[in-house]
Tab-separated table of C-alpha atoms in Angstrom:
chain	number	residue	atom	x	y	z
A	1	UNK	CA	20.309	-84.219	-147.726
A	2	UNK	CA	21.930	-85.767	-144.697
A	3	UNK	CA	20.000	-85.798	-141.434
A	4	UNK	CA	21.981	-85.097	-138.278
A	5	UNK	CA	20.358	-85.598	-134.880
A	6	UNK	CA	22.100	-84.364	-131.746
A	7	UNK	CA	21.343	-85.553	-128.227
A	8	UNK	CA	22.871	-85.655	-124.780
A	9	UNK	CA	22.472	-82.060	-123.717
A	10	UNK	CA	21.080	-81.049	-120.364
A	11	UNK	CA	21.485	-78.950	-117.249
A	12	UNK	CA	24.573	-79.658	-115.168
A	13	UNK	CA	26.747	-78.076	-112.500
A	14	UNK	CA	30.184	-76.504	-112.890
A	15	UNK	CA	32.804	-79.226	-113.096
A	16	UNK	CA	30.427	-81.887	-114.416
A	17	UNK	CA	30.843	-83.795	-117.677
A	18	UNK	CA	28.521	-84.422	-120.593
A	19	UNK	CA	28.799	-86.470	-123.762
A	20	UNK	CA	26.903	-85.226	-126.771
A	21	UNK	CA	26.022	-87.508	-129.660
A	22	UNK	CA	25.224	-86.767	-133.282
A	23	UNK	CA	23.728	-89.566	-135.333
A	24	UNK	CA	24.140	-89.204	-139.085
A	25	UNK	CA	21.910	-90.665	-141.777
A	26	UNK	CA	25.022	-90.967	-144.001
A	27	UNK	CA	27.813	-93.357	-143.073
A	28	UNK	CA	30.325	-91.346	-141.088
A	29	UNK	CA	33.158	-93.412	-142.549
A	30	UNK	CA	32.526	-91.636	-145.863
A	31	UNK	CA	31.964	-88.184	-144.393
A	32	UNK	CA	35.138	-86.176	-144.861
A	33	UNK	CA	34.445	-83.395	-142.347
A	34	UNK	CA	32.398	-83.598	-139.183
A	35	UNK	CA	32.373	-80.728	-136.763
A	36	UNK	CA	30.823	-79.372	-133.610
A	37	UNK	CA	29.722	-75.769	-133.222
A	38	UNK	CA	28.020	-73.957	-130.378
A	39	UNK	CA	26.013	-70.789	-129.972
A	40	UNK	CA	25.848	-69.193	-126.532
A	41	UNK	CA	22.784	-67.089	-125.730
A	42	UNK	CA	22.963	-63.730	-127.473
A	43	UNK	CA	26.247	-64.527	-129.211
A	44	UNK	CA	27.485	-65.699	-132.597
A	45	UNK	CA	27.870	-69.361	-133.375
A	46	UNK	CA	31.442	-70.512	-132.798
A	47	UNK	CA	33.547	-73.435	-133.818
A	48	UNK	CA	34.256	-76.125	-131.213
A	49	UNK	CA	36.262	-78.665	-133.190
A	50	UNK	CA	36.576	-80.840	-136.265
A	51	UNK	CA	37.471	-84.360	-137.183
A	52	UNK	CA	38.599	-84.596	-140.791
A	53	UNK	CA	38.827	-87.877	-142.659
A	54	UNK	CA	39.355	-89.753	-139.385
A	55	UNK	CA	42.540	-87.843	-138.651
A	56	UNK	CA	43.372	-86.419	-135.237
A	57	UNK	CA	40.703	-83.870	-134.301
A	58	UNK	CA	41.459	-80.184	-134.010
A	59	UNK	CA	39.863	-77.888	-131.463
A	60	UNK	CA	39.299	-74.265	-130.685
A	61	UNK	CA	42.294	-73.256	-128.586
A	62	UNK	CA	40.217	-72.256	-125.563
A	63	UNK	CA	38.633	-75.718	-125.364
A	64	UNK	CA	41.660	-77.950	-125.757
A	65	UNK	CA	42.164	-80.300	-122.849
A	66	UNK	CA	38.514	-80.268	-121.776
A	67	UNK	CA	36.664	-81.267	-124.960
A	68	UNK	CA	37.254	-84.381	-127.048
A	69	UNK	CA	35.720	-85.258	-130.410
A	70	UNK	CA	35.561	-88.796	-131.688
A	71	UNK	CA	33.522	-90.937	-134.065
A	72	UNK	CA	32.110	-94.435	-133.993
A	73	UNK	CA	31.770	-95.378	-137.644
A	74	UNK	CA	29.929	-98.577	-136.716
A	75	UNK	CA	27.142	-96.428	-135.275
A	76	UNK	CA	27.445	-93.489	-137.715
A	77	UNK	CA	27.776	-91.263	-134.692
A	78	UNK	CA	29.932	-88.277	-133.848
A	79	UNK	CA	30.578	-87.538	-130.193
A	80	UNK	CA	31.660	-84.563	-128.128
A	81	UNK	CA	32.957	-85.409	-124.680
A	82	UNK	CA	32.953	-82.321	-122.476
A	83	UNK	CA	34.706	-82.384	-119.115
A	84	UNK	CA	35.078	-79.840	-116.327
A	85	UNK	CA	32.203	-77.805	-117.709
A	86	UNK	CA	31.978	-74.117	-116.952
A	87	UNK	CA	29.043	-71.678	-117.073
A	88	UNK	CA	30.542	-70.124	-120.218
A	89	UNK	CA	30.107	-73.483	-121.961
A	90	UNK	CA	26.340	-72.990	-121.820
A	91	UNK	CA	25.122	-72.950	-125.418
A	92	UNK	CA	23.168	-74.737	-128.091
A	93	UNK	CA	25.510	-77.322	-129.566
A	94	UNK	CA	25.282	-78.323	-133.214
A	95	UNK	CA	26.991	-80.932	-135.319
A	96	UNK	CA	27.774	-80.395	-138.981
A	97	UNK	CA	28.903	-82.629	-141.806
A	98	UNK	CA	30.372	-82.363	-145.284
A	99	UNK	CA	31.381	-85.281	-147.451
A	100	UNK	CA	33.940	-83.119	-149.258
A	101	UNK	CA	37.019	-81.236	-148.177
A	102	UNK	CA	37.365	-77.474	-148.641
A	103	UNK	CA	39.369	-76.248	-151.669
A	104	UNK	CA	42.464	-76.200	-149.456
A	105	UNK	CA	41.960	-79.841	-148.547
A	106	UNK	CA	40.864	-79.186	-144.997
A	107	UNK	CA	37.550	-78.531	-143.300
A	108	UNK	CA	35.714	-75.287	-142.757
A	109	UNK	CA	35.461	-73.702	-139.330
A	110	UNK	CA	32.303	-71.746	-140.112
A	111	UNK	CA	28.974	-73.545	-139.850
A	112	UNK	CA	27.614	-71.615	-142.832
A	113	UNK	CA	30.004	-73.523	-145.088
A	114	UNK	CA	28.556	-76.901	-144.159
A	115	UNK	CA	25.735	-78.331	-146.268
A	116	UNK	CA	24.393	-80.365	-143.373
A	117	UNK	CA	23.681	-79.072	-139.869
A	118	UNK	CA	21.681	-80.597	-137.039
A	119	UNK	CA	18.959	-78.962	-134.973
A	120	UNK	CA	21.109	-78.724	-131.887
A	121	UNK	CA	21.061	-79.844	-128.275
A	122	UNK	CA	21.053	-77.407	-125.352
A	123	UNK	CA	23.727	-77.457	-122.672
A	124	UNK	CA	23.283	-75.346	-119.553
A	125	UNK	CA	25.987	-75.172	-116.902
A	126	UNK	CA	25.169	-73.518	-113.606
A	127	UNK	CA	27.657	-72.321	-111.017
């Protein structure tokens, strides 16, 4: 099983930026789908975005323009750059990985479909 370790969370103010990291024990160059999810307090886990086979990432519509996903395959690390943070961005953030595509050739947008999920890193944004 692949080990994913997130870091970079913390407590920030509205408008601040954070960069989350997710280090994978499997080479990210051979990981077809890598994704970020988040779970706000008292709510369901939701999809943030995906990078599939090193193609252009896709994002939840509400987060486009503020969040950026990218990988550094030399460090086996997935990143989530978050800018102009808002209180509603407060959540536990998780990364997920799957070395195979879904039957449709894409990547899943539900964390339950991923065989590998990290323990999460907490982000708290205060107003």
